[in-house]
Short mmCIF file of C-alpha atoms in Angstrom, two decimals:
data_model
loop_
_atom_site.label_atom_id
_atom_site.label_comp_id
_atom_site.label_asym_id
_atom_site.label_seq_id
_atom_site.Cartn_x
_atom_site.Cartn_y
_atom_site.Cartn_z
CA MET A 1 182.43 41.35 -112.79
CA ARG A 2 184.07 42.64 -115.95
CA ILE A 3 181.11 43.49 -118.30
CA ILE A 4 181.07 44.82 -121.84
CA VAL A 5 177.90 46.72 -122.79
CA ALA A 6 177.84 46.87 -126.55
CA GLY A 7 175.55 49.66 -127.79
CA GLY A 8 176.01 51.40 -124.51
CA ASP A 9 175.28 54.82 -126.03
CA GLY A 10 171.67 53.77 -126.88
CA PHE A 11 168.31 53.89 -125.26
CA CYS A 12 168.65 50.49 -123.40
CA GLY A 13 172.44 50.39 -123.29
CA TRP A 14 173.11 53.69 -121.61
CA PRO A 15 171.05 53.18 -118.46
CA THR A 16 172.17 49.54 -118.29
CA ALA A 17 175.81 50.60 -118.28
CA LEU A 18 175.21 53.13 -115.52
CA TYR A 19 173.18 50.68 -113.43
CA LEU A 20 175.82 47.94 -113.67
CA SER A 21 178.60 50.41 -112.84
CA LYS A 22 176.60 51.66 -109.84
CA GLN A 23 176.34 48.04 -108.68
CA GLY A 24 180.16 47.82 -108.60
CA HIS A 25 180.89 46.07 -111.87
CA ASP A 26 183.80 46.98 -114.06
CA VAL A 27 181.89 48.27 -117.16
CA THR A 28 183.11 48.98 -120.64
CA ILE A 29 180.93 50.53 -123.35
CA VAL A 30 181.53 49.54 -126.96
CA ASP A 31 179.67 51.67 -129.53
CA ASN A 32 180.07 52.98 -133.03
CA LEU A 33 177.75 55.92 -132.38
CA VAL A 34 175.60 54.97 -135.40
CA ARG A 35 172.36 55.60 -133.53
CA ARG A 36 173.19 59.38 -133.63
CA LYS A 37 173.87 59.07 -137.36
CA TYR A 38 170.40 57.60 -137.90
CA ASP A 39 168.95 60.80 -136.52
CA ASP A 40 170.96 62.79 -139.03
CA GLU A 41 169.87 60.57 -141.88
CA LEU A 42 166.20 60.71 -140.91
CA ARG A 43 166.27 64.35 -139.90
CA SER A 44 165.02 63.42 -136.48
CA ASN A 45 166.19 63.70 -132.97
CA SER A 46 165.66 62.72 -129.30
CA VAL A 47 163.05 64.79 -127.43
CA THR A 48 165.58 65.00 -124.61
CA PRO A 49 168.93 66.61 -125.60
CA ILE A 50 171.72 64.05 -125.46
CA ALA A 51 175.32 64.93 -124.69
CA SER A 52 178.25 63.27 -126.40
CA LEU A 53 179.22 59.84 -125.08
CA GLU A 54 182.61 61.31 -123.94
CA ASP A 55 180.76 63.97 -121.89
CA ARG A 56 178.26 61.58 -120.53
CA VAL A 57 180.93 59.15 -119.25
CA ALA A 58 182.91 62.03 -117.77
CA LYS A 59 179.83 63.28 -115.96
CA TRP A 60 179.09 59.80 -114.62
CA LYS A 61 182.65 59.65 -113.13
CA GLU A 62 182.09 63.11 -111.61
CA VAL A 63 178.75 62.29 -109.87
CA SER A 64 179.49 58.61 -108.99
CA GLY A 65 183.19 58.34 -108.64
CA LYS A 66 183.11 55.33 -110.95
CA GLU A 67 184.80 55.01 -114.31
CA ILE A 68 183.29 53.50 -117.43
CA LYS A 69 185.79 52.71 -120.15
CA THR A 70 184.76 53.36 -123.81
CA PHE A 71 185.84 51.91 -127.10
CA ILE A 72 184.44 53.55 -130.23
CA GLY A 73 184.21 51.07 -133.10
CA ASP A 74 182.10 48.57 -135.00
CA LEU A 75 181.48 44.96 -134.04
CA ASN A 76 181.65 44.14 -137.76
CA HIS A 77 185.39 45.01 -137.62
CA TYR A 78 186.79 41.89 -136.06
CA ASP A 79 190.29 43.32 -135.52
CA PHE A 80 188.78 46.07 -133.39
CA LEU A 81 186.52 43.64 -131.49
CA SER A 82 189.52 41.29 -130.87
CA GLU A 83 191.46 44.09 -129.34
CA VAL A 84 188.56 45.06 -127.13
CA PHE A 85 188.43 41.45 -125.85
CA ARG A 86 192.23 41.33 -125.27
CA GLN A 87 192.18 44.53 -123.28
CA THR A 88 189.04 43.95 -121.17
CA GLU A 89 188.91 40.12 -120.73
CA PRO A 90 185.12 40.21 -120.26
CA GLU A 91 183.22 37.82 -117.99
CA ALA A 92 179.87 38.95 -119.53
CA PHE A 93 179.07 40.56 -122.85
CA VAL A 94 175.80 42.50 -122.95
CA HIS A 95 174.82 42.84 -126.61
CA PHE A 96 172.56 45.80 -127.45
CA ALA A 97 174.60 46.88 -130.49
CA GLU A 98 172.15 46.20 -133.34
CA GLN A 99 169.89 48.29 -135.59
CA ARG A 100 166.69 47.92 -133.63
CA SER A 101 163.91 49.51 -135.79
CA ALA A 102 161.50 47.42 -137.86
CA PRO A 103 160.47 50.40 -140.00
CA TYR A 104 164.09 51.32 -140.69
CA SER A 105 164.70 47.80 -141.97
CA MET A 106 161.72 48.12 -144.34
CA ILE A 107 162.65 51.47 -146.00
CA ASP A 108 164.18 49.76 -149.06
CA ARG A 109 166.58 47.02 -150.20
CA GLU A 110 169.63 48.95 -148.95
CA HIS A 111 168.23 49.37 -145.42
CA ALA A 112 167.08 45.68 -145.23
CA VAL A 113 170.57 44.49 -146.31
CA TYR A 114 172.25 46.87 -143.89
CA THR A 115 170.08 45.70 -141.03
CA GLN A 116 170.74 42.03 -141.55
CA THR A 117 174.41 42.51 -142.36
CA ASN A 118 175.00 44.72 -139.35
CA ASN A 119 173.04 42.64 -136.91
CA VAL A 120 173.76 39.05 -138.01
CA MET A 121 177.42 39.50 -138.95
CA GLY A 122 178.16 41.61 -135.91
CA ASN A 123 176.70 38.94 -133.65
CA LEU A 124 178.71 36.27 -135.39
CA ASN A 125 181.86 38.26 -134.74
CA VAL A 126 180.95 38.42 -131.05
CA LEU A 127 180.53 34.62 -130.94
CA TYR A 128 183.87 34.09 -132.58
CA ALA A 129 185.55 36.58 -130.17
CA ILE A 130 184.09 34.75 -127.16
CA LYS A 131 185.32 31.45 -128.54
CA GLU A 132 188.81 32.78 -129.30
CA PHE A 133 189.50 35.15 -126.44
CA ALA A 134 187.04 34.57 -123.54
CA PRO A 135 185.49 31.10 -123.78
CA GLU A 136 183.93 31.40 -120.26
CA CYS A 137 182.35 34.72 -121.08
CA HIS A 138 178.54 34.73 -120.75
CA LEU A 139 176.79 36.27 -123.76
CA ILE A 140 173.65 38.24 -122.71
CA LYS A 141 171.96 38.99 -126.05
CA LEU A 142 168.98 41.25 -126.56
CA GLY A 143 166.44 39.47 -128.59
CA THR A 144 162.82 40.44 -129.10
CA MET A 145 159.37 39.08 -128.41
CA GLY A 146 158.76 40.04 -132.10
CA GLU A 147 160.62 36.89 -133.08
CA TYR A 148 157.55 34.88 -132.09
CA GLY A 149 154.97 36.93 -133.99
CA THR A 150 151.33 36.42 -132.94
CA PRO A 151 150.58 32.69 -133.03
CA ASN A 152 147.15 31.40 -132.12
CA ILE A 153 148.68 29.40 -129.20
CA ASP A 154 150.48 30.44 -126.02
CA ILE A 155 154.06 31.73 -126.50
CA GLU A 156 156.49 29.72 -124.37
CA GLU A 157 159.97 30.80 -123.24
CA GLY A 158 162.15 29.79 -126.19
CA TYR A 159 161.19 26.13 -126.39
CA ILE A 160 157.99 24.08 -126.91
CA GLU A 161 157.32 20.36 -126.36
CA ILE A 162 155.87 18.83 -129.63
CA GLU A 163 154.21 15.50 -130.08
CA HIS A 164 154.11 14.26 -133.66
CA LYS A 165 153.06 10.84 -134.94
CA GLY A 166 153.50 9.31 -131.55
CA ARG A 167 156.90 10.83 -130.73
CA LYS A 168 157.84 13.82 -128.54
CA ASP A 169 160.68 16.32 -128.61
CA THR A 170 161.44 19.79 -127.12
CA LEU A 171 162.15 22.12 -130.02
CA PRO A 172 162.81 25.85 -130.43
CA TYR A 173 159.49 27.70 -130.44
CA PRO A 174 158.38 28.48 -134.04
CA LYS A 175 159.30 31.98 -135.21
CA GLN A 176 156.95 34.28 -137.20
CA PRO A 177 158.88 37.54 -137.47
CA GLY A 178 157.17 40.66 -138.95
CA SER A 179 160.03 42.58 -140.57
CA PHE A 180 163.54 42.25 -141.86
CA TYR A 181 164.73 43.56 -138.53
CA HIS A 182 162.84 40.83 -136.61
CA LEU A 183 164.20 38.26 -139.01
CA SER A 184 167.74 39.42 -138.18
CA LYS A 185 167.00 38.61 -134.50
CA VAL A 186 165.78 35.08 -135.47
CA HIS A 187 169.02 34.50 -137.40
CA ASP A 188 170.94 35.70 -134.28
CA SER A 189 169.07 33.23 -132.10
CA HIS A 190 169.80 30.30 -134.40
CA ASN A 191 173.51 31.26 -134.72
CA ILE A 192 173.88 31.55 -130.92
CA MET A 193 172.17 28.30 -130.30
CA PHE A 194 174.47 26.60 -132.78
CA ALA A 195 177.59 28.19 -131.27
CA CYS A 196 176.54 27.05 -127.79
CA LYS A 197 176.18 23.47 -129.15
CA ILE A 198 179.49 23.27 -130.95
CA TRP A 199 181.76 25.45 -128.85
CA GLY A 200 180.26 25.28 -125.37
CA ILE A 201 179.47 28.98 -125.16
CA ARG A 202 177.11 30.04 -122.44
CA ALA A 203 174.37 32.40 -123.62
CA THR A 204 171.10 33.98 -122.45
CA ASP A 205 168.73 35.35 -125.16
CA LEU A 206 166.54 38.02 -123.64
CA ASN A 207 163.46 38.17 -125.82
CA GLN A 208 162.50 41.66 -124.80
CA GLY A 209 159.10 43.38 -125.10
CA ILE A 210 158.71 46.99 -126.12
CA VAL A 211 160.51 49.19 -123.56
CA TYR A 212 158.86 52.31 -122.18
CA GLY A 213 159.82 54.85 -119.49
CA LEU A 214 162.39 57.49 -119.30
CA HIS A 215 164.32 57.64 -116.05
CA THR A 216 166.35 55.30 -113.92
CA ALA A 217 167.82 56.29 -110.56
CA GLU A 218 171.21 56.71 -112.28
CA THR A 219 170.03 58.84 -115.30
CA GLN A 220 168.35 61.21 -112.85
CA LEU A 221 171.55 62.09 -111.04
CA ASP A 222 172.43 64.84 -113.56
CA PRO A 223 170.76 66.35 -116.71
CA MET A 224 173.75 65.25 -118.75
CA LEU A 225 173.00 61.64 -117.95
CA VAL A 226 169.40 61.73 -119.23
CA ASN A 227 168.24 58.97 -121.50
CA ARG A 228 167.02 59.50 -125.09
CA VAL A 229 163.39 59.56 -126.07
CA ASP A 230 162.42 58.66 -129.65
CA TYR A 231 159.10 59.73 -131.02
CA ASP A 232 159.28 59.49 -134.80
CA GLY A 233 157.55 56.94 -137.03
CA VAL A 234 160.79 55.02 -137.59
CA PHE A 235 162.32 54.62 -134.08
CA GLY A 236 159.51 55.85 -131.79
CA THR A 237 157.58 52.95 -130.30
CA ALA A 238 153.80 53.24 -129.93
CA LEU A 239 153.68 54.67 -126.33
CA ASN A 240 156.39 57.26 -127.02
CA ARG A 241 154.76 58.32 -130.25
CA PHE A 242 151.39 58.70 -128.56
CA VAL A 243 152.76 60.69 -125.65
CA ASN A 244 154.66 63.10 -127.91
CA GLN A 245 151.74 63.49 -130.26
CA ALA A 246 149.62 64.47 -127.24
CA ALA A 247 152.31 66.90 -126.06
CA ILE A 248 152.07 68.96 -129.28
CA GLY A 249 148.31 68.73 -129.61
CA HIS A 250 148.33 66.21 -132.46
CA ASP A 251 145.88 63.41 -132.86
CA ILE A 252 146.99 60.15 -131.25
CA THR A 253 147.27 57.96 -134.35
CA VAL A 254 146.49 54.29 -134.02
CA TYR A 255 147.52 51.98 -136.84
CA GLY A 256 144.54 50.04 -138.24
CA SER A 257 142.06 48.56 -135.74
CA GLY A 258 144.34 49.04 -132.73
CA GLY A 259 143.88 45.45 -131.64
CA GLN A 260 147.58 44.67 -132.09
CA THR A 261 148.75 43.35 -128.73
CA ARG A 262 152.39 43.50 -127.71
CA ALA A 263 154.51 42.76 -124.59
CA PHE A 264 155.94 45.75 -122.66
CA LEU A 265 158.40 46.48 -119.83
CA ASN A 266 159.76 49.48 -118.00
CA ILE A 267 163.37 50.62 -118.66
CA GLU A 268 163.97 50.10 -114.92
CA ASP A 269 163.18 46.42 -115.44
CA THR A 270 165.42 46.20 -118.55
CA VAL A 271 168.42 47.11 -116.52
CA ARG A 272 167.51 44.76 -113.65
CA CYS A 273 166.86 41.87 -116.02
CA VAL A 274 170.38 42.25 -117.42
CA GLU A 275 171.76 42.21 -113.90
CA ILE A 276 169.77 39.05 -113.08
CA ALA A 277 171.12 37.34 -116.20
CA ALA A 278 174.67 38.34 -115.39
CA GLU A 279 174.49 37.18 -111.78
CA ASN A 280 172.85 33.89 -112.75
CA PRO A 281 174.79 32.87 -115.91
CA ALA A 282 173.77 30.13 -118.27
CA ASP A 283 175.63 26.81 -117.96
CA LYS A 284 178.50 26.03 -120.31
CA GLY A 285 177.02 25.04 -123.66
CA GLU A 286 173.50 26.26 -122.64
CA PHE A 287 171.36 28.46 -124.89
CA ARG A 288 168.84 29.93 -122.45
CA VAL A 289 165.86 31.97 -123.42
CA PHE A 290 164.04 34.44 -121.14
CA ASN A 291 160.91 36.31 -122.25
CA GLN A 292 161.68 39.76 -120.88
CA PHE A 293 158.47 41.62 -120.33
CA THR A 294 156.00 42.36 -117.51
CA GLU A 295 152.71 43.23 -119.14
CA TRP A 296 150.91 43.34 -122.52
CA PHE A 297 148.54 45.87 -123.96
CA SER A 298 146.73 46.54 -127.26
CA VAL A 299 147.71 49.61 -129.19
CA GLN A 300 144.19 50.97 -128.70
CA ASP A 301 144.43 50.53 -124.91
CA LEU A 302 147.73 52.46 -124.86
CA ALA A 303 146.24 55.25 -126.90
CA GLU A 304 143.23 55.63 -124.62
CA ARG A 305 145.47 55.65 -121.56
CA VAL A 306 147.69 58.43 -122.92
CA GLN A 307 144.59 60.41 -123.97
CA LYS A 308 143.24 60.18 -120.36
CA ILE A 309 146.47 61.37 -118.80
CA ALA A 310 146.81 64.10 -121.40
CA LYS A 311 143.39 65.45 -120.57
CA GLU A 312 144.22 65.47 -116.87
CA GLU A 313 147.26 67.53 -117.83
CA GLY A 314 145.14 70.03 -119.70
CA LEU A 315 145.95 68.70 -123.17
CA ASP A 316 143.04 68.15 -125.54
CA THR A 317 143.88 65.34 -127.96
CA GLN A 318 141.83 62.82 -129.93
CA VAL A 319 142.51 59.19 -130.77
CA LYS A 320 142.32 58.65 -134.46
CA LYS A 321 142.72 55.50 -136.46
CA ILE A 322 144.86 55.65 -139.65
CA GLU A 323 145.77 53.12 -142.34
CA ASN A 324 148.23 50.58 -141.02
CA PRO A 325 151.58 50.97 -142.83
CA ARG A 326 152.56 47.46 -141.61
CA ILE A 327 151.49 44.01 -142.76
CA GLU A 328 150.37 42.38 -139.49
CA ASN A 329 147.39 40.79 -137.74
CA GLU A 330 145.41 43.58 -136.16
CA ASP A 331 143.15 41.43 -134.02
CA HIS A 332 144.65 38.27 -132.57
CA TYR A 333 145.13 35.94 -129.64
CA TYR A 334 148.17 36.88 -127.38
CA ASN A 335 149.24 34.96 -124.27
CA ALA A 336 152.99 34.76 -123.45
CA VAL A 337 154.85 33.08 -120.61
CA ASN A 338 157.34 35.23 -118.62
CA THR A 339 158.13 33.25 -115.42
CA LYS A 340 161.95 32.65 -115.58
CA LEU A 341 163.07 36.22 -114.70
CA ARG A 342 160.40 36.51 -112.00
CA ASP A 343 161.60 33.24 -110.47
CA LEU A 344 165.14 34.74 -110.39
CA GLY A 345 163.98 37.78 -108.44
CA LEU A 346 162.51 40.38 -110.91
CA GLU A 347 160.00 42.64 -109.19
CA PRO A 348 158.27 44.49 -112.01
CA HIS A 349 157.69 48.24 -112.38
CA LEU A 350 154.31 48.39 -114.05
CA LEU A 351 152.86 50.92 -116.45
CA THR A 352 151.05 53.30 -114.07
CA ASP A 353 149.42 56.60 -114.79
CA ASP A 354 152.33 58.29 -113.08
CA VAL A 355 154.82 56.68 -115.45
CA ILE A 356 152.83 57.96 -118.48
CA ARG A 357 152.50 61.31 -116.80
CA ASP A 358 156.31 61.54 -116.25
CA ILE A 359 157.07 60.89 -119.94
CA LEU A 360 154.32 63.30 -121.01
CA ARG A 361 155.61 66.15 -118.82
CA THR A 362 159.12 65.61 -120.14
CA ALA A 363 157.75 65.76 -123.69
CA VAL A 364 155.79 68.97 -122.92
CA GLU A 365 158.91 70.54 -121.38
CA ASN A 366 160.87 69.79 -124.58
CA LYS A 367 158.12 70.14 -127.13
CA ASN A 368 160.05 72.70 -129.07
CA ARG A 369 162.38 69.86 -130.08
CA ILE A 370 159.63 67.69 -131.53
CA ILE A 371 159.60 67.87 -135.30
CA LYS A 372 155.87 67.74 -136.06
CA GLU A 373 156.13 66.06 -139.51
CA ASN A 374 158.01 63.12 -137.96
CA VAL A 375 155.18 61.93 -135.69
CA LEU A 376 153.37 60.14 -138.53
CA PRO A 377 154.57 56.97 -140.32
CA SER A 378 156.50 57.49 -143.53
CA ILE A 379 157.50 53.88 -144.32
CA THR A 380 155.13 51.10 -145.45
CA TRP A 381 155.64 47.35 -145.70
CA LYS A 382 153.92 47.32 -149.11
#
């Protein structure tokens, strides 16, 4: 299958591109390399050293014998995107190419506008490119479980049956996003659903939980193929932050009460979920939603698990609660449905002690790269 992986230089996109290539698909990466520029802007970095995309792709061809084509450019430039579609004639378009940090979107007006312009307009361009150049192409779009927020009812997969004043209908599940980033994902979902209805596009919205883990079988083939690990208060997710704080002997800092509960999945499951979606495409005109996660944990639970593994590794670290920089419910009900991907064959890789230990040991090996002042939050919602 001819597959474009947009955002293929990033944390989810890179291992996905390698995995799909290994499975025999004809893979093309499209990326504007802006994720590397965010590091420069924020004076941050990946704990693991990351080679250039050109070198990564060349190394992949050397170790696997398989070629991944690359196009360097921005989805917001429609002439560029049109040429990519003309040259590749994609059968599936995997869309990871969005600014993905809630804190980054909350820095100030400029970053909020950038996030929504980059994400929403870029996604609209993809929809128009599919309509114009590849109407049978299946859009596999990375959404987020954060679109739903934390309602006091079960979270269904995309849709919910409502009875109101004696009448029933199946409607999109209500959205309660918690940042301008999460709002951009909601706008994407609405635009995709509308495009499916009016143009007959086929699309799968993968409402993904927080991704953890470091290695896939493909990224372990050579050090130059390693995936990035973010740890800072802007792009580092809770588990990564906690692990890297422990690696340098810093307190593990929990925001607020620590009762915030979120959905999670292993990076190995991310790549498999994309494959499942590609091999089982949505019908023409169908806007399909999969909740892409395997487990959920509270922030406090994660912190205590990291502390336990750190102590086993000889690292003495304490769990400390700090003022929450976000505006969010800290203690709430959380129960989400995630059956569709399992029904299609997903066999989850769960968060074991060994997975946490693997990330921790990598952080310890590279702890000289961890910028200590970056492990605490610097951006507030207020």
